[in-house]
């Protein structure tokens, strides 16, 4: 706390021979400076905490003015008044004594043999001793707090509380007190802290609040880099001094390191998980220790799913993984992921649903989410996680940007047509196989290609296909015979029918 000594301490020094005359109720007032003044109105040069020494040479003559003289000094916040006798006054005027008692402003007599310089020297020596004691106390408190950091937040704030003789609180970003020593303060204190954080934002650096009880609240952000983990609050009877501020800053740094430990540990764990995935993707036969490391990614049956994200660039992939990691952290789960250029693969549990996969992407920045194509594999045994990644890669290639993760199984019936590479191959096959039939339809105005499709989709069932076309089955038989003649093939062979069906469907 700020250095200062009570007036009673000065009066207790026998070598000074000081005698209290009035204002005994204010003996607890704290002296921070001693000065001598013979001015009639010295208050305009005072800032509070001064011990004013005077011989009364400039003292007003009337009782009312002398009373006002003391009142002005009291209003300026002086700690006390020392009145030197034997020069202009043989004794301290009685009206001054009465005013001092009324104001609770200590007024003492300084005998002629006691020079004002002796009082000044005595007080300044004591103030210097206090500062030294505070520095010494801080030098002892800092290593105690550092050692306490091993035990966690509670131990650190206990040491700070003892060192400052104050109540110390740790306040989270939501203004909730998470730790307090020696006890949680009054509701007014908590309300004022909440108001300060609400007014300045969770990232507010520091501030000082004075409450109606006269106490001070000193707030210091607990931060590491750009991350603010909360605030350290000191509730004390007086403002903190420079040495106290050093202790507060030291404690804040220790707490920031403690809060950062889980985040740094998680970063290291994520990196290790990524390395294990990368090694096994490159060399699946690596030691069992790598596979053992990945077991935490699987569900109870040992299965995993892969979520693959196609991003517009490596930076976007890193942003996406950070958002997914934040979501998994809330679920108390590790991140198992690997970045391959602008693609990111995340291993999920085999029991995870597609809804969970979608939720993991919910916190991606809007501009990133709108460009990400996400694919989700079916459950695979852990040892086949590379196949799951390939599965999810295929699904991602067919997914729409910004859409929910696409499962490959959802493409059943049109999976081949969903992939650009497959589409190019099938289009080439379709053109090569069906062009003669298309040319015949163009020349004769027929629709043999439509009859072929109906026949193939009906699995060669004449009645079903004829009904779909709205013709007699004999008419359809005649058309199929013509198609076989034009294409030079027999449709009673299953493989021929399968290839022709793919060719016909791909024309769409």
Tab-separated table of C-alpha atoms in Angstrom:
chain	number	residue	atom	x	y	z
A	1	UNK	CA	0.000	0.000	0.000
A	2	UNK	CA	1.049	3.657	-0.224
A	3	UNK	CA	3.756	4.631	2.270
A	4	UNK	CA	2.678	6.773	5.195
A	5	UNK	CA	2.859	6.964	8.971
A	6	UNK	CA	0.052	7.851	11.401
A	7	UNK	CA	0.224	11.074	13.373
A	8	UNK	CA	0.260	9.126	16.628
A	9	UNK	CA	3.644	7.641	15.641
A	10	UNK	CA	5.212	11.118	15.453
A	11	UNK	CA	3.756	12.040	18.842
A	12	UNK	CA	5.182	8.845	20.321
A	13	UNK	CA	8.780	9.882	19.627
A	14	UNK	CA	9.990	11.082	23.069
A	15	UNK	CA	13.057	12.985	21.803
A	16	UNK	CA	10.778	15.396	19.916
A	17	UNK	CA	8.825	16.454	23.021
A	18	UNK	CA	5.577	16.962	21.109
A	19	UNK	CA	2.346	17.503	23.043
A	20	UNK	CA	-1.107	16.844	21.574
A	21	UNK	CA	-3.476	19.757	22.127
A	22	UNK	CA	-6.552	18.859	20.091
A	23	UNK	CA	-8.047	16.617	17.412
A	24	UNK	CA	-7.270	13.339	19.197
A	25	UNK	CA	-9.889	11.515	17.097
A	26	UNK	CA	-7.735	12.006	14.005
A	27	UNK	CA	-4.508	10.474	15.288
A	28	UNK	CA	-4.835	7.715	12.703
A	29	UNK	CA	-4.426	10.181	9.837
A	30	UNK	CA	-1.505	9.222	7.631
A	31	UNK	CA	1.450	11.515	6.980
A	32	UNK	CA	3.138	11.283	3.587
A	33	UNK	CA	5.045	14.568	3.612
A	34	UNK	CA	6.201	17.228	6.103
A	35	UNK	CA	6.329	20.902	5.156
A	36	UNK	CA	6.644	24.241	6.907
A	37	UNK	CA	4.357	27.124	6.016
A	38	UNK	CA	3.626	30.518	7.515
A	39	UNK	CA	1.058	31.375	4.832
A	40	UNK	CA	-2.392	32.542	5.846
A	41	UNK	CA	-3.990	30.333	3.176
A	42	UNK	CA	-1.589	27.449	2.498
A	43	UNK	CA	-4.325	24.993	1.462
A	44	UNK	CA	-4.159	25.932	-2.215
A	45	UNK	CA	-0.647	24.427	-2.409
A	46	UNK	CA	-1.530	21.213	-0.587
A	47	UNK	CA	-2.633	17.872	-2.040
A	48	UNK	CA	-3.392	15.880	1.135
A	49	UNK	CA	-1.400	13.797	3.591
A	50	UNK	CA	0.877	16.659	4.662
A	51	UNK	CA	1.981	17.407	8.206
A	52	UNK	CA	1.994	21.227	8.285
A	53	UNK	CA	4.433	22.886	10.702
A	54	UNK	CA	3.927	26.556	11.578
A	55	UNK	CA	4.936	29.113	14.227
A	56	UNK	CA	1.664	30.993	13.705
A	57	UNK	CA	3.352	34.085	12.268
A	58	UNK	CA	0.784	34.270	9.461
A	59	UNK	CA	-2.123	33.151	11.597
A	60	UNK	CA	-5.274	35.295	11.205
A	61	UNK	CA	-6.091	37.572	14.110
A	62	UNK	CA	-9.798	36.822	14.616
A	63	UNK	CA	-11.157	33.633	16.114
A	64	UNK	CA	-13.446	33.074	13.129
A	65	UNK	CA	-10.558	33.439	10.663
A	66	UNK	CA	-8.322	31.132	12.719
A	67	UNK	CA	-11.100	28.543	12.824
A	68	UNK	CA	-11.488	28.898	9.047
A	69	UNK	CA	-7.709	28.431	8.700
A	70	UNK	CA	-7.924	24.985	10.280
A	71	UNK	CA	-11.093	24.134	8.394
A	72	UNK	CA	-9.365	24.880	5.089
A	73	UNK	CA	-6.410	22.700	6.068
A	74	UNK	CA	-8.745	19.876	7.030
A	75	UNK	CA	-10.590	20.214	3.729
A	76	UNK	CA	-7.252	19.995	1.890
A	77	UNK	CA	-6.685	16.616	3.539
A	78	UNK	CA	-3.700	17.448	5.731
A	79	UNK	CA	-2.773	14.794	8.288
A	80	UNK	CA	-2.068	17.183	11.163
A	81	UNK	CA	-0.708	20.531	12.260
A	82	UNK	CA	2.377	21.127	14.407
A	83	UNK	CA	2.352	24.516	16.181
A	84	UNK	CA	5.745	25.863	17.262
A	85	UNK	CA	5.592	27.925	20.477
A	86	UNK	CA	8.036	30.411	21.938
A	87	UNK	CA	8.244	32.750	18.951
A	88	UNK	CA	5.044	34.471	17.838
A	89	UNK	CA	2.900	32.548	20.357
A	90	UNK	CA	3.755	31.372	23.835
A	91	UNK	CA	1.001	28.736	23.730
A	92	UNK	CA	-1.318	27.217	21.159
A	93	UNK	CA	-4.391	29.477	20.923
A	94	UNK	CA	-7.383	27.941	22.721
A	95	UNK	CA	-9.727	28.669	19.818
A	96	UNK	CA	-7.460	26.613	17.541
A	97	UNK	CA	-7.613	23.736	20.000
A	98	UNK	CA	-11.415	23.909	20.012
A	99	UNK	CA	-11.536	23.938	16.208
A	100	UNK	CA	-9.106	20.991	16.013
A	101	UNK	CA	-11.289	18.916	18.359
A	102	UNK	CA	-14.357	19.783	16.337
A	103	UNK	CA	-12.664	18.877	13.044
A	104	UNK	CA	-10.828	15.772	14.319
A	105	UNK	CA	-7.630	17.331	12.947
A	106	UNK	CA	-4.617	16.555	15.163
A	107	UNK	CA	-3.005	19.730	16.511
A	108	UNK	CA	0.135	19.394	18.607
A	109	UNK	CA	2.546	21.717	20.324
A	110	UNK	CA	6.179	21.840	19.197
A	111	UNK	CA	8.438	23.123	22.012
A	112	UNK	CA	10.969	25.813	21.178
A	113	UNK	CA	14.007	23.523	21.614
A	114	UNK	CA	12.676	21.145	18.937
A	115	UNK	CA	13.536	22.368	15.432
A	116	UNK	CA	11.062	21.689	12.680
A	117	UNK	CA	13.910	20.058	10.777
A	118	UNK	CA	14.130	17.353	13.467
A	119	UNK	CA	10.487	16.464	12.942
A	120	UNK	CA	10.920	16.473	9.147
A	121	UNK	CA	14.007	14.279	9.361
A	122	UNK	CA	12.309	11.832	11.727
A	123	UNK	CA	9.245	11.458	9.496
A	124	UNK	CA	11.233	11.173	6.252
A	125	UNK	CA	13.510	8.541	7.782
A	126	UNK	CA	10.477	6.512	8.793
A	127	UNK	CA	8.944	6.878	5.341
A	128	UNK	CA	12.221	5.732	3.771
A	129	UNK	CA	12.258	2.740	6.142
A	130	UNK	CA	8.736	1.875	5.078
A	131	UNK	CA	9.699	1.979	1.412
A	132	UNK	CA	12.696	-0.231	2.091
A	133	UNK	CA	10.536	-2.639	4.090
A	134	UNK	CA	8.088	-2.776	1.190
A	135	UNK	CA	10.848	-3.489	-1.311
A	136	UNK	CA	12.255	-6.127	1.033
A	137	UNK	CA	8.810	-7.632	1.517
A	138	UNK	CA	8.254	-7.669	-2.249
A	139	UNK	CA	11.636	-9.313	-2.842
A	140	UNK	CA	10.590	-12.066	-0.461
A	141	UNK	CA	7.023	-12.316	-1.756
A	142	UNK	CA	7.979	-12.693	-5.429
A	143	UNK	CA	9.858	-16.001	-5.051
A	144	UNK	CA	7.100	-17.280	-2.739
A	145	UNK	CA	4.522	-16.545	-5.416
A	146	UNK	CA	6.729	-18.129	-8.062
A	147	UNK	CA	7.031	-21.318	-6.012
A	148	UNK	CA	3.288	-21.225	-5.309
A	149	UNK	CA	2.601	-21.165	-9.068
A	150	UNK	CA	3.442	-24.872	-9.142
A	151	UNK	CA	0.362	-25.477	-6.967
A	152	UNK	CA	-1.922	-23.367	-9.141
A	153	UNK	CA	-4.010	-20.204	-9.068
A	154	UNK	CA	-5.289	-20.514	-5.510
A	155	UNK	CA	-1.801	-20.704	-4.016
A	156	UNK	CA	-0.608	-17.656	-5.999
A	157	UNK	CA	-3.452	-15.379	-4.913
A	158	UNK	CA	-3.027	-16.487	-1.307
A	159	UNK	CA	0.602	-15.335	-1.349
A	160	UNK	CA	-0.388	-12.048	-3.022
A	161	UNK	CA	-3.133	-11.500	-0.452
A	162	UNK	CA	-0.677	-11.953	2.397
A	163	UNK	CA	1.940	-9.720	0.782
A	164	UNK	CA	-0.511	-6.857	0.202
A	165	UNK	CA	-2.701	-7.447	3.278
A	166	UNK	CA	-5.658	-7.267	0.910
A	167	UNK	CA	-8.474	-9.343	-0.507
A	168	UNK	CA	-7.488	-10.858	-3.851
A	169	UNK	CA	-9.948	-12.168	-6.444
A	170	UNK	CA	-9.655	-13.893	-9.800
A	171	UNK	CA	-12.533	-12.822	-12.031
A	172	UNK	CA	-13.421	-14.675	-15.238
A	173	UNK	CA	-14.456	-13.006	-18.479
A	174	UNK	CA	-18.106	-13.457	-17.494
A	175	UNK	CA	-17.470	-11.408	-14.309
A	176	UNK	CA	-17.798	-14.529	-12.155
A	177	UNK	CA	-15.330	-14.789	-9.255
A	178	UNK	CA	-13.495	-18.104	-9.653
A	179	UNK	CA	-11.063	-17.695	-6.735
A	180	UNK	CA	-10.967	-15.449	-3.663
A	181	UNK	CA	-8.654	-15.034	-0.679
A	182	UNK	CA	-9.173	-14.768	2.214
A	183	UNK	CA	-12.888	-14.621	1.362
A	184	UNK	CA	-15.311	-13.260	-1.196
A	185	UNK	CA	-16.035	-9.536	-0.593
A	186	UNK	CA	-19.334	-7.721	-0.193
A	187	UNK	CA	-21.892	-7.671	-2.988
A	188	UNK	CA	-21.146	-3.995	-3.717
A	189	UNK	CA	-17.550	-4.867	-4.585
A	190	UNK	CA	-18.628	-7.652	-6.946
A	191	UNK	CA	-21.199	-5.400	-8.589
A	192	UNK	CA	-18.648	-2.670	-9.247
A	193	UNK	CA	-16.209	-5.163	-10.742
A	194	UNK	CA	-18.939	-6.510	-13.029
A	195	UNK	CA	-19.893	-2.980	-14.083
A	196	UNK	CA	-16.279	-2.117	-14.900
A	197	UNK	CA	-15.778	-5.195	-17.071
A	198	UNK	CA	-19.132	-4.674	-18.783
A	199	UNK	CA	-18.269	-1.034	-19.523
A	200	UNK	CA	-14.723	-1.635	-20.753
A	201	UNK	CA	-15.064	-5.096	-22.274
A	202	UNK	CA	-13.488	-8.378	-21.209
A	203	UNK	CA	-10.159	-7.267	-22.634
A	204	UNK	CA	-9.940	-4.179	-20.381
A	205	UNK	CA	-6.337	-3.849	-19.236
A	206	UNK	CA	-6.422	-2.290	-15.775
A	207	UNK	CA	-8.311	0.207	-13.675
A	208	UNK	CA	-8.907	1.568	-10.197
A	209	UNK	CA	-12.363	1.872	-8.644
A	210	UNK	CA	-13.207	3.555	-5.331
A	211	UNK	CA	-16.401	2.345	-3.654
A	212	UNK	CA	-18.676	4.083	-1.171
A	213	UNK	CA	-17.049	2.309	1.765
A	214	UNK	CA	-13.775	4.077	0.914
A	215	UNK	CA	-12.109	0.897	-0.297
A	216	UNK	CA	-10.203	0.656	-3.544
A	217	UNK	CA	-10.570	-2.022	-6.206
A	218	UNK	CA	-7.542	-2.423	-8.459
A	219	UNK	CA	-8.134	-4.512	-11.594
A	220	UNK	CA	-5.352	-6.035	-13.682
A	221	UNK	CA	-5.987	-8.099	-16.832
A	222	UNK	CA	-4.554	-11.615	-16.831
A	223	UNK	CA	-3.337	-11.810	-20.398
A	224	UNK	CA	-0.898	-13.659	-22.611
A	225	UNK	CA	-0.374	-12.022	-25.979
A	226	UNK	CA	-3.792	-11.095	-27.339
A	227	UNK	CA	-5.607	-13.601	-25.134
A	228	UNK	CA	-7.258	-12.273	-21.943
A	229	UNK	CA	-8.022	-15.031	-19.444
A	230	UNK	CA	-9.767	-12.812	-16.879
A	231	UNK	CA	-8.860	-10.187	-14.293
A	232	UNK	CA	-7.000	-10.051	-11.015
A	233	UNK	CA	-8.816	-7.808	-8.523
A	234	UNK	CA	-7.270	-6.353	-5.356
A	235	UNK	CA	-9.634	-4.962	-2.729
A	236	UNK	CA	-7.769	-2.724	-0.285
A	237	UNK	CA	-8.287	0.154	2.130
A	238	UNK	CA	-5.753	2.384	0.366
A	239	UNK	CA	-4.427	2.787	-3.151
A	240	UNK	CA	-1.571	0.533	-4.206
A	241	UNK	CA	1.929	1.970	-4.261
A	242	UNK	CA	4.605	1.348	-6.913
A	243	UNK	CA	6.076	-1.670	-5.107
A	244	UNK	CA	2.612	-3.160	-4.662
A	245	UNK	CA	2.024	-2.695	-8.390
A	246	UNK	CA	5.172	-4.726	-9.084
A	247	UNK	CA	3.795	-7.600	-6.979
A	248	UNK	CA	0.455	-7.328	-8.753
A	249	UNK	CA	2.135	-7.478	-12.165
A	250	UNK	CA	4.225	-10.479	-11.108
A	251	UNK	CA	1.154	-12.352	-9.891
A	252	UNK	CA	-0.711	-11.505	-13.087
A	253	UNK	CA	2.134	-12.930	-15.191
A	254	UNK	CA	2.239	-16.119	-13.123
A	255	UNK	CA	-1.514	-16.599	-13.470
A	256	UNK	CA	-1.346	-15.972	-17.230
A	257	UNK	CA	1.263	-18.718	-17.516
A	258	UNK	CA	-0.933	-21.048	-15.486
A	259	UNK	CA	-3.951	-20.338	-17.694
A	260	UNK	CA	-1.832	-20.849	-20.799
A	261	UNK	CA	-0.611	-24.296	-19.725
A	262	UNK	CA	-3.710	-26.210	-20.926
A	263	UNK	CA	-3.694	-24.335	-24.240
A	264	UNK	CA	0.009	-24.983	-24.841
A	265	UNK	CA	-0.360	-28.607	-23.774
A	266	UNK	CA	-3.259	-29.002	-26.201
A	267	UNK	CA	-1.214	-27.445	-29.010
A	268	UNK	CA	1.579	-29.922	-28.335
A	269	UNK	CA	-0.894	-32.816	-28.213
A	270	UNK	CA	-2.506	-31.714	-31.483
A	271	UNK	CA	0.908	-31.520	-33.142
A	272	UNK	CA	1.792	-35.009	-31.918
A	273	UNK	CA	-1.541	-36.379	-33.184
A	274	UNK	CA	-0.940	-34.788	-36.577
A	275	UNK	CA	2.558	-36.254	-36.767
A	276	UNK	CA	1.236	-39.738	-35.979
A	277	UNK	CA	-1.381	-39.470	-38.757
A	278	UNK	CA	1.193	-38.206	-41.241
A	279	UNK	CA	3.601	-41.036	-40.458
A	280	UNK	CA	0.937	-43.715	-40.797
A	281	UNK	CA	-0.372	-42.231	-44.041
A	282	UNK	CA	3.111	-42.440	-45.509
A	283	UNK	CA	4.130	-45.770	-43.933
A	284	UNK	CA	1.100	-47.758	-42.713
A	285	UNK	CA	3.371	-50.495	-41.388
A	286	UNK	CA	5.012	-48.283	-38.776
A	287	UNK	CA	5.352	-49.568	-35.184
A	288	UNK	CA	2.322	-50.387	-33.092
A	289	UNK	CA	3.131	-47.412	-30.853
A	290	UNK	CA	1.812	-45.086	-33.566
A	291	UNK	CA	-1.404	-47.061	-33.895
A	292	UNK	CA	-1.710	-47.145	-30.127
A	293	UNK	CA	-1.426	-43.364	-30.080
A	294	UNK	CA	-4.396	-43.056	-32.446
A	295	UNK	CA	-6.691	-45.298	-30.406
A	296	UNK	CA	-7.930	-42.189	-28.568
A	297	UNK	CA	-9.477	-41.050	-31.854
A	298	UNK	CA	-11.680	-44.161	-32.189
A	299	UNK	CA	-14.960	-45.061	-30.508
A	300	UNK	CA	-15.400	-47.998	-28.135
A	301	UNK	CA	-15.596	-50.430	-31.020
A	302	UNK	CA	-12.312	-49.166	-32.495
A	303	UNK	CA	-13.888	-47.388	-35.458
A	304	UNK	CA	-13.282	-43.921	-36.868
A	305	UNK	CA	-14.745	-41.630	-39.499
A	306	UNK	CA	-12.819	-39.121	-41.570
A	307	UNK	CA	-13.951	-35.558	-42.186
A	308	UNK	CA	-12.078	-33.986	-45.099
A	309	UNK	CA	-12.235	-30.287	-45.910
A	310	UNK	CA	-11.308	-28.828	-49.286
A	311	UNK	CA	-10.325	-25.225	-48.591
A	312	UNK	CA	-9.338	-22.348	-50.897
A	313	UNK	CA	-5.803	-22.358	-49.467
A	314	UNK	CA	-3.548	-23.558	-46.605
A	315	UNK	CA	-4.393	-20.474	-44.522
A	316	UNK	CA	-8.107	-21.244	-44.719
A	317	UNK	CA	-7.390	-24.870	-43.798
A	318	UNK	CA	-5.503	-23.709	-40.675
A	319	UNK	CA	-8.380	-21.390	-39.719
A	320	UNK	CA	-10.868	-24.244	-40.157
A	321	UNK	CA	-8.834	-26.571	-37.925
A	322	UNK	CA	-8.587	-23.894	-35.219
A	323	UNK	CA	-12.386	-23.578	-35.208
A	324	UNK	CA	-12.844	-27.357	-35.076
A	325	UNK	CA	-10.283	-27.612	-32.272
A	326	UNK	CA	-12.185	-25.019	-30.230
A	327	UNK	CA	-15.395	-27.027	-30.612
A	328	UNK	CA	-13.696	-30.302	-29.663
A	329	UNK	CA	-12.109	-28.640	-26.632
A	330	UNK	CA	-15.607	-27.843	-25.334
A	331	UNK	CA	-16.398	-31.563	-25.702
A	332	UNK	CA	-13.194	-32.437	-23.807
A	333	UNK	CA	-11.843	-34.236	-26.864
A	334	UNK	CA	-8.511	-34.172	-28.633
A	335	UNK	CA	-8.010	-33.014	-32.195
A	336	UNK	CA	-6.672	-35.645	-34.575
A	337	UNK	CA	-6.035	-33.816	-37.814
A	338	UNK	CA	-3.561	-33.462	-40.649
A	339	UNK	CA	-3.213	-30.712	-43.247
A	340	UNK	CA	-2.229	-31.648	-46.785
A	341	UNK	CA	-1.844	-28.383	-48.699
A	342	UNK	CA	-5.317	-26.901	-48.907
A	343	UNK	CA	-6.963	-30.131	-47.716
A	344	UNK	CA	-7.495	-30.918	-44.029
A	345	UNK	CA	-8.405	-34.367	-42.706
A	346	UNK	CA	-9.929	-34.790	-39.243
A	347	UNK	CA	-10.453	-38.165	-37.576
A	348	UNK	CA	-13.740	-38.453	-35.710
A	349	UNK	CA	-15.148	-41.324	-33.712
A	350	UNK	CA	-16.995	-43.981	-35.671
A	351	UNK	CA	-20.078	-43.281	-33.555
A	352	UNK	CA	-20.076	-39.549	-34.388
A	353	UNK	CA	-23.060	-38.423	-36.447
A	354	UNK	CA	-23.133	-36.201	-39.492
A	355	UNK	CA	-24.886	-33.618	-37.265
A	356	UNK	CA	-21.788	-33.487	-35.056
A	357	UNK	CA	-19.595	-33.071	-38.123
A	358	UNK	CA	-21.748	-30.117	-39.187
A	359	UNK	CA	-21.558	-28.588	-35.690
A	360	UNK	CA	-17.757	-28.730	-35.785
A	361	UNK	CA	-17.865	-26.373	-38.771
A	362	UNK	CA	-20.374	-23.976	-37.217
A	363	UNK	CA	-17.747	-21.544	-35.891
A	364	UNK	CA	-15.789	-21.160	-39.124
A	365	UNK	CA	-15.665	-17.511	-40.268
A	366	UNK	CA	-18.429	-16.920	-42.786
A	367	UNK	CA	-16.107	-16.144	-45.692
A	368	UNK	CA	-14.160	-19.357	-45.078
A	369	UNK	CA	-17.211	-21.574	-44.515
A	370	UNK	CA	-18.765	-20.409	-47.787
A	371	UNK	CA	-15.785	-21.782	-49.726
A	372	UNK	CA	-15.165	-25.047	-47.865
A	373	UNK	CA	-16.282	-28.339	-49.381
A	374	UNK	CA	-16.639	-31.031	-46.726
A	375	UNK	CA	-16.820	-34.804	-47.141
A	376	UNK	CA	-17.567	-37.402	-44.468
A	377	UNK	CA	-16.657	-41.063	-44.650
A	378	UNK	CA	-18.575	-44.033	-43.342
A	379	UNK	CA	-17.241	-45.716	-40.164
A	380	UNK	CA	-14.015	-47.651	-40.695
A	381	UNK	CA	-11.792	-49.740	-38.420
A	382	UNK	CA	-8.964	-47.599	-37.069
A	383	UNK	CA	-6.348	-49.590	-39.005
A	384	UNK	CA	-8.117	-48.575	-42.224
A	385	UNK	CA	-8.228	-44.864	-41.447
A	386	UNK	CA	-6.363	-44.048	-44.696
A	387	UNK	CA	-9.234	-45.674	-46.615
A	388	UNK	CA	-11.658	-43.533	-44.598
A	389	UNK	CA	-9.687	-40.437	-45.578
A	390	UNK	CA	-9.818	-41.460	-49.255
A	391	UNK	CA	-13.548	-42.064	-48.881
A	392	UNK	CA	-14.083	-38.607	-47.391
A	393	UNK	CA	-11.841	-37.053	-50.069
A	394	UNK	CA	-14.140	-38.426	-52.765
A	395	UNK	CA	-17.187	-37.111	-50.958
A	396	UNK	CA	-15.585	-33.671	-50.528
A	397	UNK	CA	-14.810	-33.500	-54.248
A	398	UNK	CA	-18.520	-33.921	-54.974
A	399	UNK	CA	-19.759	-31.612	-52.183
A	400	UNK	CA	-21.019	-28.105	-52.835
A	401	UNK	CA	-19.042	-25.192	-51.298
A	402	UNK	CA	-20.570	-24.113	-47.988
A	403	UNK	CA	-22.922	-27.115	-47.824
A	404	UNK	CA	-23.095	-29.551	-44.909
A	405	UNK	CA	-20.571	-32.424	-44.986
A	406	UNK	CA	-21.471	-34.870	-47.757
A	407	UNK	CA	-21.432	-38.598	-47.031
A	408	UNK	CA	-20.383	-40.792	-49.936
A	409	UNK	CA	-23.212	-43.204	-49.126
A	410	UNK	CA	-25.693	-40.397	-49.839
A	411	UNK	CA	-24.591	-40.517	-53.483
A	412	UNK	CA	-25.813	-44.077	-53.980
A	413	UNK	CA	-27.339	-44.393	-57.448
A	414	UNK	CA	-25.486	-41.424	-58.908
A	415	UNK	CA	-22.087	-41.512	-57.229
A	416	UNK	CA	-20.123	-41.954	-60.470
A	417	UNK	CA	-21.826	-38.983	-62.043
A	418	UNK	CA	-21.023	-36.820	-59.028
A	419	UNK	CA	-17.280	-36.748	-59.710
A	420	UNK	CA	-15.909	-34.671	-62.583
A	421	UNK	CA	-13.269	-37.275	-63.462
A	422	UNK	CA	-15.871	-40.041	-63.688
A	423	UNK	CA	-18.175	-37.793	-65.686
A	424	UNK	CA	-15.480	-37.202	-68.311
A	425	UNK	CA	-14.806	-40.933	-68.680
A	426	UNK	CA	-18.494	-41.857	-68.875
A	427	UNK	CA	-19.203	-39.096	-71.388
A	428	UNK	CA	-16.470	-40.440	-73.641
A	429	UNK	CA	-17.822	-43.993	-73.294
A	430	UNK	CA	-21.377	-42.814	-73.937
A	431	UNK	CA	-20.392	-41.000	-77.109
A	432	UNK	CA	-18.440	-43.973	-78.429
A	433	UNK	CA	-21.174	-46.544	-77.715
A	434	UNK	CA	-24.354	-44.638	-78.468
A	435	UNK	CA	-23.439	-42.389	-81.370
A	436	UNK	CA	-24.685	-44.833	-84.055
A	437	UNK	CA	-28.047	-45.046	-82.313
A	438	UNK	CA	-28.279	-41.252	-81.960
A	439	UNK	CA	-27.481	-40.830	-85.640
A	440	UNK	CA	-30.243	-43.319	-86.589
A	441	UNK	CA	-32.799	-41.424	-84.456
A	442	UNK	CA	-31.776	-38.151	-86.109
A	443	UNK	CA	-32.189	-39.565	-89.631
A	444	UNK	CA	-35.495	-41.387	-89.045
A	445	UNK	CA	-37.160	-39.257	-86.377
A	446	UNK	CA	-37.351	-42.228	-83.987
A	447	UNK	CA	-36.583	-42.490	-80.267
A	448	UNK	CA	-34.745	-45.757	-80.020
A	449	UNK	CA	-32.500	-44.256	-77.320
A	450	UNK	CA	-35.577	-43.758	-75.102
A	451	UNK	CA	-36.751	-47.323	-75.710
A	452	UNK	CA	-33.260	-48.593	-74.848
A	453	UNK	CA	-33.251	-46.736	-71.550
A	454	UNK	CA	-36.713	-48.000	-70.555
A	455	UNK	CA	-35.688	-51.569	-71.379
A	456	UNK	CA	-32.422	-51.313	-69.420
A	457	UNK	CA	-33.980	-49.636	-66.357
A	458	UNK	CA	-36.626	-52.416	-66.312
A	459	UNK	CA	-33.791	-54.986	-66.103
A	460	UNK	CA	-34.870	-56.512	-69.436
A	461	UNK	CA	-38.481	-57.101	-68.283
A	462	UNK	CA	-40.575	-56.695	-71.467
A	463	UNK	CA	-43.941	-56.035	-69.856
A	464	UNK	CA	-42.551	-53.472	-67.393
A	465	UNK	CA	-40.589	-51.607	-70.033
A	466	UNK	CA	-43.453	-51.640	-72.568
A	467	UNK	CA	-45.866	-50.296	-69.966
A	468	UNK	CA	-43.428	-47.489	-69.107
A	469	UNK	CA	-43.231	-46.565	-72.793
A	470	UNK	CA	-46.958	-47.007	-73.422
A	471	UNK	CA	-46.460	-49.501	-76.284
A	472	UNK	CA	-47.155	-53.193	-76.871
A	473	UNK	CA	-44.410	-55.591	-75.836
A	474	UNK	CA	-44.093	-56.861	-79.434
A	475	UNK	CA	-43.406	-53.285	-80.536
A	476	UNK	CA	-40.695	-53.029	-77.905
A	477	UNK	CA	-39.196	-56.371	-78.994
A	478	UNK	CA	-38.999	-55.058	-82.556
A	479	UNK	CA	-37.274	-51.868	-81.378
A	480	UNK	CA	-34.744	-53.776	-79.249
A	481	UNK	CA	-33.927	-56.024	-82.208
A	482	UNK	CA	-33.311	-52.904	-84.327
A	483	UNK	CA	-31.076	-51.429	-81.517
A	484	UNK	CA	-29.031	-54.636	-81.364
A	485	UNK	CA	-28.569	-54.503	-85.131
A	486	UNK	CA	-27.446	-50.876	-85.099
A	487	UNK	CA	-25.068	-51.245	-82.120
A	488	UNK	CA	-23.831	-54.693	-83.094
A	489	UNK	CA	-24.375	-56.271	-79.692
A	490	UNK	CA	-26.753	-58.600	-77.814
A	491	UNK	CA	-28.776	-57.157	-74.922
A	492	UNK	CA	-29.319	-60.540	-73.305
A	493	UNK	CA	-25.833	-60.213	-71.770
A	494	UNK	CA	-25.785	-58.555	-68.292
A	495	UNK	CA	-22.407	-56.851	-68.759
A	496	UNK	CA	-23.528	-55.310	-72.058
A	497	UNK	CA	-26.725	-54.028	-70.444
A	498	UNK	CA	-24.728	-52.532	-67.502
A	499	UNK	CA	-22.318	-50.657	-69.767
A	500	UNK	CA	-25.136	-49.365	-71.984
A	501	UNK	CA	-27.133	-48.218	-68.929
A	502	UNK	CA	-24.146	-46.188	-67.663
A	503	UNK	CA	-23.713	-44.741	-71.132
A	504	UNK	CA	-27.395	-43.783	-71.396
A	505	UNK	CA	-27.551	-42.326	-67.880
A	506	UNK	CA	-24.352	-40.304	-68.332
A	507	UNK	CA	-25.960	-38.498	-71.296
A	508	UNK	CA	-28.000	-36.550	-68.730
